[in-house]
Amino acid sequence: MTFLKLFIFVLSCLCITFATHPDEVLDLPGLSFGLNYKHYSGYLNATSGRYLHYWFVESQGSPSKDPLLLWLNGGPGCSSLDGFLSELGPLHVSADGKSLYNNTYSWNRIANVLFLEAPAGVGFSYADNKKYFGDDDSTSYDNYVALQHFFQKFPQFKKNDFYISGESYAGIYIPTLSVRVLTGPAKINFKGFAIGNGLLDEANRTNSIVFFAYYHGLIGVKFWNSLSQYCCNGIATPQTCNFANPDSSDCSNAVSKVQDLINGGELNFYNLYADCAHSPEKISRYLVDKRNLLRMFPKPTNVERDRLKDYLPCIDTSNLRKYLNQPAVRAALHIPTKVQEWEICSTDVENGYKQIYNTMFPQLLQLINSGKLKGLIYNGDVDMAANFLGDEWFADNLGFKVLADFKPWKFNDQIAGFVKSYKNLSYLTIKGSGHMCILKDIVEDYLRTLRIAICLWWI
């Protein structure tokens, strides 16, 4: 009898062991309510001793049938846990940095969502040698290798429709990874991609910033006329203006004034109509994005560079940093003690990163012309960092036949934005939305309308 009891006890322990995934998060500090989904945190192998941290949440609907979505934040060098904990994830961090609350409009209401911190050095991702030098190609390959490891850890999701999505510099990450998934040997049920407020073309973005500034009342008619005269041969159109590479000192001086306006630190370039939080943080997504935003403008002088350092960011992510760096939270997420503290953006990665591509034009053509994928390019219409004008120009320049021209799309009988449809590609705007939904005044409308748009796009 004693032996029988011992056998039953051992068998029950084995059943529990096999039933629980080693990466499953079972007890998360600050969580005071029950969850109707499972979630996992751990590491995916990349290449050459690099390990990418992931946080995976199953769908609240039907995990076995709902799509699997990979989410990537940009930078380069910024963490996708920003997307998880302040944008589209199901759990958001309270202002105190201690407690969590439920995000009613989480994307995992309709999909399984995999948040990946990439490249190595970002967030909790790391390399054994702690050397963080990379580029667009090495990042896409590491992400591709990590993705294959994910399906080894979770083979039950191989059959699900798979989509790649993200925002900002993920406008580079997504197409380069998508090409690898489309053409590579791994068997992945790849169906499409969604690029939000993405960097798709450097020249388009730089030129469109100036148009955006004028259209939104940031520069007056007299100054606009000077820009038109010196940089556009007297007629301001996307085809005639060259703000990205001024070919005269007069044009360069005029563009510098626009650059100074952006550099001023008093405008929230993530959401033009929102106030700046004036966070005291110095290592911030805001500073990384501002340097990237001005990449193709004339190089700032030392005086301008010093001014940039003095201005405080318009967003405050100190609550995320405070929460994620608690020892109990790190332990719950299976983060080894040797791994660096979490920061929203890594200056080591940013400083060691080489941007190879200035446009994703060839990649988008290859993806859409394959006939196997659906694509979505979406923009908040008050984001200046990666504005809707530049991405719409990009979509138009691909040369695909327009199947349905620019028209409103609605939610609850209200216009939620505008959409244009091409062959297997849609371009969509979201009314009143900025670069990301971290700002409390837009979070609900942004996520509600965008989640509806994503759902319609899958259909």
Short mmCIF file of C-alpha atoms in Angstrom, two decimals:
data_model
loop_
_atom_site.label_atom_id
_atom_site.label_comp_id
_atom_site.label_asym_id
_atom_site.label_seq_id
_atom_site.Cartn_x
_atom_site.Cartn_y
_atom_site.Cartn_z
CA MET A 1 0.00 0.00 0.00
CA THR A 2 2.82 2.37 0.88
CA PHE A 3 4.48 1.65 -2.45
CA LEU A 4 1.19 2.26 -4.27
CA LYS A 5 0.74 5.61 -2.55
CA LEU A 6 4.32 6.57 -3.40
CA PHE A 7 3.77 5.55 -7.04
CA ILE A 8 0.58 7.62 -7.29
CA PHE A 9 2.34 10.63 -5.72
CA VAL A 10 5.27 10.41 -8.13
CA LEU A 11 2.92 9.98 -11.09
CA SER A 12 0.89 13.05 -10.07
CA CYS A 13 4.08 15.10 -9.77
CA LEU A 14 5.15 13.98 -13.23
CA CYS A 15 1.74 14.97 -14.64
CA ILE A 16 2.03 18.42 -13.10
CA THR A 17 5.57 18.79 -14.47
CA PHE A 18 4.51 17.84 -17.99
CA ALA A 19 1.41 20.04 -17.82
CA THR A 20 3.36 23.20 -16.99
CA HIS A 21 5.61 24.82 -19.58
CA PRO A 22 8.97 25.78 -18.03
CA ASP A 23 8.58 29.38 -19.26
CA GLU A 24 5.03 29.83 -18.02
CA VAL A 25 4.57 32.84 -15.73
CA LEU A 26 2.67 31.53 -12.72
CA ASP A 27 2.88 34.36 -10.19
CA LEU A 28 3.41 37.96 -11.32
CA PRO A 29 3.98 40.68 -8.70
CA GLY A 30 1.48 43.53 -8.82
CA LEU A 31 -1.22 41.37 -10.41
CA SER A 32 -4.33 41.44 -8.22
CA PHE A 33 -6.87 39.88 -10.58
CA GLY A 34 -7.28 36.58 -12.36
CA LEU A 35 -6.35 35.95 -16.00
CA ASN A 36 -8.30 33.95 -18.57
CA TYR A 37 -5.20 33.20 -20.63
CA LYS A 38 -1.74 31.73 -20.15
CA HIS A 39 1.45 33.72 -20.62
CA TYR A 40 5.13 32.83 -20.84
CA SER A 41 8.45 34.60 -20.49
CA GLY A 42 11.92 33.33 -21.26
CA TYR A 43 14.62 33.27 -23.92
CA LEU A 44 14.90 32.31 -27.55
CA ASN A 45 18.25 31.38 -29.03
CA ALA A 46 19.60 33.67 -31.72
CA THR A 47 23.12 33.32 -33.18
CA SER A 48 26.65 33.39 -31.73
CA GLY A 49 25.72 33.35 -28.07
CA ARG A 50 22.91 35.91 -28.33
CA TYR A 51 19.64 35.35 -26.49
CA LEU A 52 16.42 37.27 -27.10
CA HIS A 53 13.92 37.72 -24.30
CA TYR A 54 10.29 37.11 -25.18
CA TRP A 55 6.96 37.49 -23.41
CA PHE A 56 4.16 35.51 -25.04
CA VAL A 57 0.47 35.85 -24.23
CA GLU A 58 -2.10 33.40 -25.50
CA SER A 59 -5.36 34.63 -26.97
CA GLN A 60 -8.33 35.26 -24.72
CA GLY A 61 -10.48 33.78 -27.47
CA SER A 62 -9.40 30.47 -28.98
CA PRO A 63 -5.60 30.08 -28.71
CA SER A 64 -5.53 26.99 -30.91
CA LYS A 65 -7.32 28.76 -33.78
CA ASP A 66 -6.61 32.49 -33.44
CA PRO A 67 -3.71 34.06 -35.36
CA LEU A 68 -0.23 34.31 -33.88
CA LEU A 69 1.18 37.83 -34.02
CA LEU A 70 4.83 38.81 -33.51
CA TRP A 71 5.25 42.36 -32.15
CA LEU A 72 8.48 44.38 -32.49
CA ASN A 73 9.14 47.86 -31.16
CA GLY A 74 11.73 49.94 -32.97
CA GLY A 75 14.56 52.29 -32.05
CA PRO A 76 16.79 50.68 -33.11
CA GLY A 77 17.47 49.63 -29.56
CA CYS A 78 14.07 49.98 -27.90
CA SER A 79 12.17 47.32 -26.01
CA SER A 80 9.00 45.56 -27.15
CA LEU A 81 7.95 45.39 -23.50
CA ASP A 82 6.97 49.02 -24.01
CA GLY A 83 4.44 47.66 -26.50
CA PHE A 84 3.35 45.00 -24.01
CA LEU A 85 3.04 47.11 -20.86
CA SER A 86 1.87 50.47 -22.20
CA GLU A 87 0.37 49.89 -25.64
CA LEU A 88 -1.28 46.72 -26.98
CA GLY A 89 -0.53 44.14 -24.27
CA PRO A 90 -3.16 42.84 -21.82
CA LEU A 91 -1.33 44.07 -18.69
CA HIS A 92 -0.35 47.69 -18.16
CA VAL A 93 1.80 49.16 -15.41
CA SER A 94 0.24 51.73 -13.10
CA ALA A 95 1.88 55.11 -12.58
CA ASP A 96 3.34 53.98 -9.26
CA GLY A 97 5.43 51.31 -11.00
CA LYS A 98 4.18 48.67 -8.59
CA SER A 99 0.78 47.39 -9.70
CA LEU A 100 -0.75 46.16 -12.94
CA TYR A 101 -4.15 46.82 -14.44
CA ASN A 102 -6.14 45.17 -17.22
CA ASN A 103 -6.04 46.66 -20.72
CA THR A 104 -9.55 46.19 -22.07
CA TYR A 105 -8.40 46.74 -25.65
CA SER A 106 -5.48 44.33 -25.68
CA TRP A 107 -4.72 42.67 -29.00
CA ASN A 108 -4.71 39.29 -27.30
CA ARG A 109 -8.49 39.60 -27.20
CA ILE A 110 -8.32 38.35 -30.80
CA ALA A 111 -4.80 36.92 -31.24
CA ASN A 112 -1.88 35.14 -29.60
CA VAL A 113 0.81 37.82 -29.28
CA LEU A 114 4.57 37.25 -29.05
CA PHE A 115 6.56 40.27 -27.83
CA LEU A 116 10.26 39.97 -28.70
CA GLU A 117 13.03 42.21 -27.34
CA ALA A 118 15.53 42.60 -30.18
CA PRO A 119 18.33 42.88 -31.03
CA ALA A 120 20.48 41.45 -28.21
CA GLY A 121 21.23 44.14 -25.63
CA VAL A 122 17.71 45.55 -25.73
CA GLY A 123 15.69 45.21 -22.54
CA PHE A 124 16.42 41.80 -21.00
CA SER A 125 17.98 40.35 -24.17
CA TYR A 126 21.71 39.80 -23.97
CA ALA A 127 24.87 38.39 -25.55
CA ASP A 128 27.44 36.27 -23.74
CA ASN A 129 30.26 38.59 -24.86
CA LYS A 130 28.23 41.74 -24.06
CA LYS A 131 29.23 43.21 -27.42
CA TYR A 132 26.30 44.89 -29.06
CA PHE A 133 27.22 45.69 -32.63
CA GLY A 134 24.63 44.89 -35.25
CA ASP A 135 22.81 46.02 -38.35
CA ASP A 136 19.54 45.53 -40.21
CA ASP A 137 20.58 42.19 -41.71
CA SER A 138 22.04 40.63 -38.56
CA THR A 139 18.95 41.71 -36.62
CA SER A 140 16.56 40.15 -39.12
CA TYR A 141 18.55 36.92 -39.14
CA ASP A 142 18.69 36.72 -35.33
CA ASN A 143 14.94 37.31 -35.23
CA TYR A 144 14.41 34.59 -37.83
CA VAL A 145 16.49 32.09 -35.84
CA ALA A 146 14.70 33.06 -32.62
CA LEU A 147 11.34 32.63 -34.32
CA GLN A 148 12.25 29.05 -35.26
CA HIS A 149 13.23 28.39 -31.64
CA PHE A 150 9.84 29.74 -30.54
CA PHE A 151 8.06 27.13 -32.67
CA GLN A 152 10.28 24.46 -31.15
CA LYS A 153 9.16 25.58 -27.69
CA PHE A 154 5.52 25.93 -28.76
CA PRO A 155 4.95 23.45 -31.60
CA GLN A 156 1.19 23.61 -31.10
CA PHE A 157 1.17 27.07 -32.74
CA LYS A 158 2.86 26.00 -35.99
CA LYS A 159 -0.51 25.56 -37.67
CA ASN A 160 -1.85 28.99 -36.68
CA ASP A 161 -1.84 31.83 -39.20
CA PHE A 162 1.25 33.91 -38.48
CA TYR A 163 1.64 37.68 -38.83
CA ILE A 164 4.58 40.06 -38.18
CA SER A 165 3.83 43.51 -36.78
CA GLY A 166 5.44 46.43 -35.02
CA GLU A 167 6.03 50.16 -35.03
CA SER A 168 8.58 52.87 -35.78
CA TYR A 169 12.01 51.42 -36.75
CA ALA A 170 10.21 48.11 -37.04
CA GLY A 171 9.38 49.56 -40.46
CA ILE A 172 12.85 48.15 -41.23
CA TYR A 173 12.65 45.10 -38.95
CA ILE A 174 9.34 43.82 -40.33
CA PRO A 175 10.02 43.77 -44.10
CA THR A 176 13.55 42.38 -43.71
CA LEU A 177 12.33 39.60 -41.39
CA SER A 178 9.29 38.99 -43.58
CA VAL A 179 11.50 38.37 -46.61
CA ARG A 180 13.48 35.79 -44.62
CA VAL A 181 10.31 34.04 -43.44
CA LEU A 182 8.82 34.10 -46.95
CA THR A 183 11.93 32.73 -48.69
CA GLY A 184 13.63 30.75 -45.91
CA PRO A 185 13.56 27.01 -45.25
CA ALA A 186 11.56 27.13 -42.01
CA LYS A 187 7.97 25.97 -42.40
CA ILE A 188 5.95 28.87 -40.97
CA ASN A 189 2.31 29.53 -41.81
CA PHE A 190 3.08 33.13 -42.76
CA LYS A 191 0.05 35.16 -43.87
CA GLY A 192 0.98 38.83 -43.65
CA PHE A 193 2.47 41.84 -41.92
CA ALA A 194 1.34 45.12 -40.33
CA ILE A 195 3.62 48.16 -40.06
CA GLY A 196 2.52 50.91 -37.68
CA ASN A 197 3.94 54.43 -37.98
CA GLY A 198 6.91 52.82 -39.62
CA LEU A 199 10.21 54.06 -41.00
CA LEU A 200 9.83 52.80 -44.56
CA ASP A 201 11.79 55.37 -46.52
CA GLU A 202 14.22 57.93 -45.08
CA ALA A 203 13.86 60.51 -47.86
CA ASN A 204 10.06 60.34 -47.76
CA ARG A 205 10.01 60.74 -44.01
CA THR A 206 12.36 63.72 -44.00
CA ASN A 207 10.54 65.51 -46.81
CA SER A 208 7.12 64.75 -45.32
CA ILE A 209 8.06 66.17 -41.90
CA VAL A 210 8.32 69.63 -43.46
CA PHE A 211 4.97 69.27 -45.24
CA PHE A 212 3.44 67.91 -42.02
CA ALA A 213 4.74 70.92 -40.08
CA TYR A 214 3.17 73.35 -42.54
CA TYR A 215 -0.13 71.48 -42.85
CA HIS A 216 -0.47 71.44 -39.05
CA GLY A 217 0.22 75.13 -38.54
CA LEU A 218 3.74 74.89 -37.14
CA ILE A 219 5.27 77.22 -39.74
CA GLY A 220 3.74 80.29 -41.35
CA VAL A 221 2.98 81.06 -44.99
CA LYS A 222 5.95 83.40 -45.37
CA PHE A 223 8.42 80.78 -44.18
CA TRP A 224 6.68 78.08 -46.26
CA ASN A 225 7.06 80.27 -49.34
CA SER A 226 10.81 80.52 -48.62
CA LEU A 227 11.07 76.75 -48.32
CA SER A 228 9.14 76.37 -51.56
CA GLN A 229 11.36 78.87 -53.35
CA TYR A 230 14.72 77.55 -52.16
CA CYS A 231 14.01 73.80 -51.94
CA CYS A 232 11.15 73.11 -54.41
CA ASN A 233 11.85 75.29 -57.46
CA GLY A 234 8.94 77.49 -56.48
CA ILE A 235 6.30 74.72 -56.49
CA ALA A 236 5.95 72.65 -53.34
CA THR A 237 5.04 69.06 -54.17
CA PRO A 238 6.44 65.72 -52.97
CA GLN A 239 8.12 65.36 -56.36
CA THR A 240 9.75 68.81 -56.55
CA CYS A 241 10.91 69.35 -52.96
CA ASN A 242 14.22 68.11 -51.65
CA PHE A 243 14.34 68.86 -47.95
CA ALA A 244 16.30 65.68 -47.22
CA ASN A 245 19.36 66.72 -49.25
CA PRO A 246 19.45 70.50 -49.62
CA ASP A 247 21.37 71.52 -52.74
CA SER A 248 21.86 75.16 -51.78
CA SER A 249 22.81 77.12 -48.69
CA ASP A 250 19.48 78.96 -48.79
CA CYS A 251 17.57 75.66 -48.73
CA SER A 252 19.84 74.26 -46.03
CA ASN A 253 19.32 77.32 -43.83
CA ALA A 254 15.54 77.14 -44.25
CA VAL A 255 15.44 73.43 -43.45
CA SER A 256 17.62 74.05 -40.39
CA LYS A 257 14.87 76.29 -39.00
CA VAL A 258 12.42 73.39 -39.26
CA GLN A 259 14.99 71.15 -37.59
CA ASP A 260 15.37 73.70 -34.80
CA LEU A 261 11.61 73.67 -34.30
CA ILE A 262 11.66 69.89 -33.85
CA ASN A 263 14.76 70.06 -31.67
CA GLY A 264 13.19 72.68 -29.44
CA GLY A 265 11.86 70.12 -26.98
CA GLU A 266 8.51 71.85 -26.55
CA LEU A 267 6.56 69.87 -29.15
CA ASN A 268 5.55 66.28 -28.59
CA PHE A 269 6.54 64.81 -31.94
CA TYR A 270 4.91 61.48 -31.02
CA ASN A 271 1.52 63.19 -30.80
CA LEU A 272 1.45 66.78 -31.94
CA TYR A 273 -1.74 67.54 -30.02
CA ALA A 274 -0.61 66.06 -26.70
CA ASP A 275 1.36 67.79 -23.95
CA CYS A 276 4.90 66.79 -23.01
CA ALA A 277 5.30 64.80 -19.81
CA HIS A 278 8.79 66.25 -19.23
CA SER A 279 10.13 63.06 -17.76
CA PRO A 280 13.43 63.36 -15.87
CA GLU A 281 14.70 60.21 -17.59
CA LYS A 282 17.78 60.64 -19.77
CA ILE A 283 17.97 57.12 -21.22
CA SER A 284 14.72 57.24 -23.09
CA ARG A 285 12.97 56.19 -26.24
CA TYR A 286 12.28 59.89 -26.82
CA LEU A 287 15.97 60.78 -27.22
CA VAL A 288 16.69 57.73 -29.38
CA ASP A 289 13.75 58.49 -31.66
CA LYS A 290 14.60 62.17 -31.89
CA ARG A 291 18.13 61.38 -33.09
CA ASN A 292 16.71 58.97 -35.66
CA LEU A 293 14.01 61.42 -36.72
CA LEU A 294 16.68 63.98 -37.61
CA ARG A 295 19.01 61.45 -39.22
CA MET A 296 18.71 62.86 -42.74
CA PHE A 297 18.49 66.53 -41.82
CA PRO A 298 21.71 68.58 -41.87
CA LYS A 299 24.04 67.48 -39.06
CA PRO A 300 23.45 69.57 -35.93
CA THR A 301 26.21 71.84 -34.69
CA ASN A 302 27.81 71.21 -31.30
CA VAL A 303 25.62 73.95 -29.83
CA GLU A 304 22.46 72.32 -31.18
CA ARG A 305 23.65 68.92 -29.96
CA ASP A 306 24.17 70.30 -26.46
CA ARG A 307 20.68 71.84 -26.56
CA LEU A 308 19.21 68.44 -27.43
CA LYS A 309 20.82 66.92 -24.35
CA ASP A 310 19.28 69.60 -22.14
CA TYR A 311 15.69 69.00 -23.15
CA LEU A 312 13.65 66.49 -21.21
CA PRO A 313 11.67 63.77 -22.98
CA CYS A 314 7.97 64.20 -23.72
CA ILE A 315 7.08 60.76 -22.41
CA ASP A 316 7.68 59.21 -19.02
CA THR A 317 8.40 55.48 -18.84
CA SER A 318 9.87 55.46 -15.34
CA ASN A 319 6.93 53.32 -14.17
CA LEU A 320 7.95 50.52 -16.55
CA ARG A 321 11.59 50.68 -15.47
CA LYS A 322 10.61 50.66 -11.80
CA TYR A 323 8.30 47.69 -12.24
CA LEU A 324 10.50 45.49 -14.43
CA ASN A 325 13.64 45.94 -12.33
CA GLN A 326 12.08 44.60 -9.15
CA PRO A 327 13.90 41.35 -8.23
CA ALA A 328 10.58 39.56 -7.75
CA VAL A 329 9.36 40.60 -11.21
CA ARG A 330 12.62 39.53 -12.85
CA ALA A 331 12.37 36.17 -11.11
CA ALA A 332 8.76 35.72 -12.21
CA LEU A 333 9.79 36.43 -15.81
CA HIS A 334 12.70 33.97 -15.57
CA ILE A 335 15.39 36.64 -16.05
CA PRO A 336 18.86 35.47 -14.89
CA THR A 337 20.57 37.67 -12.30
CA LYS A 338 23.52 38.21 -14.69
CA VAL A 339 21.30 40.08 -17.16
CA GLN A 340 21.44 43.87 -17.18
CA GLU A 341 18.74 46.10 -15.72
CA TRP A 342 15.85 46.86 -18.03
CA GLU A 343 15.79 50.20 -19.85
CA ILE A 344 13.24 51.21 -22.45
CA CYS A 345 16.04 51.86 -24.96
CA SER A 346 19.65 50.71 -25.01
CA THR A 347 22.24 53.34 -25.87
CA ASP A 348 24.80 50.53 -26.30
CA VAL A 349 22.68 48.98 -29.04
CA GLU A 350 21.84 52.31 -30.65
CA ASN A 351 25.48 53.43 -30.70
CA GLY A 352 26.65 50.10 -32.11
CA TYR A 353 23.90 49.75 -34.70
CA LYS A 354 24.44 50.30 -38.43
CA GLN A 355 21.45 51.16 -40.58
CA ILE A 356 21.94 49.44 -43.93
CA TYR A 357 18.69 50.32 -45.66
CA ASN A 358 17.27 53.77 -46.35
CA THR A 359 14.16 52.37 -48.02
CA MET A 360 12.07 49.21 -47.86
CA PHE A 361 10.83 49.65 -51.43
CA PRO A 362 12.40 46.44 -52.85
CA GLN A 363 11.32 44.37 -49.85
CA LEU A 364 7.68 45.51 -50.01
CA LEU A 365 7.54 44.84 -53.74
CA GLN A 366 8.89 41.33 -53.20
CA LEU A 367 6.47 40.58 -50.36
CA ILE A 368 3.32 41.83 -52.07
CA ASN A 369 4.24 40.51 -55.53
CA SER A 370 4.68 37.04 -54.04
CA GLY A 371 0.89 36.84 -54.01
CA LYS A 372 1.07 34.92 -50.73
CA LEU A 373 0.80 37.74 -48.19
CA LYS A 374 -1.46 40.55 -47.06
CA GLY A 375 0.13 43.81 -45.94
CA LEU A 376 -1.09 46.69 -43.81
CA ILE A 377 0.62 50.07 -43.37
CA TYR A 378 -1.13 52.15 -40.69
CA ASN A 379 -0.43 55.56 -39.17
CA GLY A 380 -1.80 57.73 -36.42
CA ASP A 381 -2.60 61.00 -38.18
CA VAL A 382 -1.06 63.32 -35.57
CA ASP A 383 2.27 61.51 -35.28
CA MET A 384 5.17 63.56 -36.61
CA ALA A 385 7.94 61.03 -35.86
CA ALA A 386 6.91 58.70 -38.69
CA ASN A 387 4.04 60.63 -40.18
CA PHE A 388 1.17 59.50 -42.35
CA LEU A 389 2.24 61.59 -45.37
CA GLY A 390 5.58 59.86 -45.83
CA ASP A 391 4.09 56.38 -45.48
CA GLU A 392 1.21 57.17 -47.85
CA TRP A 393 3.70 58.46 -50.44
CA PHE A 394 5.65 55.25 -49.98
CA ALA A 395 2.57 53.09 -50.50
CA ASP A 396 1.55 55.06 -53.61
CA ASN A 397 5.06 54.85 -55.08
CA LEU A 398 4.95 51.05 -55.00
CA GLY A 399 2.87 51.34 -58.15
CA PHE A 400 0.11 48.89 -57.28
CA LYS A 401 -3.32 49.40 -58.75
CA VAL A 402 -5.66 51.20 -56.37
CA LEU A 403 -8.66 48.96 -55.79
CA ALA A 404 -10.47 51.32 -53.42
CA ASP A 405 -9.37 54.94 -53.09
CA PHE A 406 -8.98 56.94 -49.89
CA LYS A 407 -12.25 56.69 -47.97
CA PRO A 408 -13.38 56.79 -44.33
CA TRP A 409 -13.73 53.68 -42.21
CA LYS A 410 -16.00 53.76 -39.19
CA PHE A 411 -16.40 52.36 -35.72
CA ASN A 412 -19.64 52.87 -33.74
CA ASP A 413 -20.96 55.06 -36.58
CA GLN A 414 -18.07 57.48 -36.19
CA ILE A 415 -15.21 58.04 -38.63
CA ALA A 416 -12.19 56.26 -37.12
CA GLY A 417 -9.76 57.03 -39.93
CA PHE A 418 -9.27 56.60 -43.65
CA VAL A 419 -8.20 53.64 -45.76
CA LYS A 420 -6.88 53.01 -49.27
CA SER A 421 -6.64 49.51 -50.76
CA TYR A 422 -4.18 48.20 -53.31
CA LYS A 423 -3.36 44.68 -54.47
CA ASN A 424 -2.95 42.69 -51.21
CA LEU A 425 -1.95 45.91 -49.43
CA SER A 426 -3.92 48.45 -47.40
CA TYR A 427 -2.88 51.87 -46.18
CA LEU A 428 -4.85 53.10 -43.17
CA THR A 429 -4.93 56.12 -40.88
CA ILE A 430 -6.29 56.28 -37.33
CA LYS A 431 -7.97 59.56 -36.45
CA GLY A 432 -6.44 61.46 -33.55
CA SER A 433 -3.75 58.89 -32.86
CA GLY A 434 -0.06 59.51 -32.33
CA HIS A 435 3.02 57.34 -32.70
CA MET A 436 2.03 54.93 -29.94
CA CYS A 437 -0.80 54.79 -27.47
CA ILE A 438 1.22 55.45 -24.32
CA LEU A 439 -0.56 58.78 -23.85
CA LYS A 440 -3.61 58.35 -21.64
CA ASP A 441 -5.85 60.68 -23.66
CA ILE A 442 -5.72 58.49 -26.78
CA VAL A 443 -5.08 54.99 -25.49
CA GLU A 444 -8.66 53.71 -25.50
CA ASP A 445 -9.73 55.17 -28.84
CA TYR A 446 -6.46 54.14 -30.48
CA LEU A 447 -6.52 50.54 -29.32
CA ARG A 448 -10.24 50.10 -29.85
CA THR A 449 -10.17 51.37 -33.43
CA LEU A 450 -6.85 49.75 -34.30
CA ARG A 451 -7.94 46.39 -32.93
CA ILE A 452 -11.06 46.60 -35.10
CA ALA A 453 -8.92 47.56 -38.11
CA ILE A 454 -6.53 44.64 -37.53
CA CYS A 455 -9.47 42.27 -37.20
CA LEU A 456 -10.99 43.49 -40.47
CA TRP A 457 -7.59 43.20 -42.16
CA TRP A 458 -7.28 39.54 -41.12
CA ILE A 459 -10.69 38.85 -42.63
#
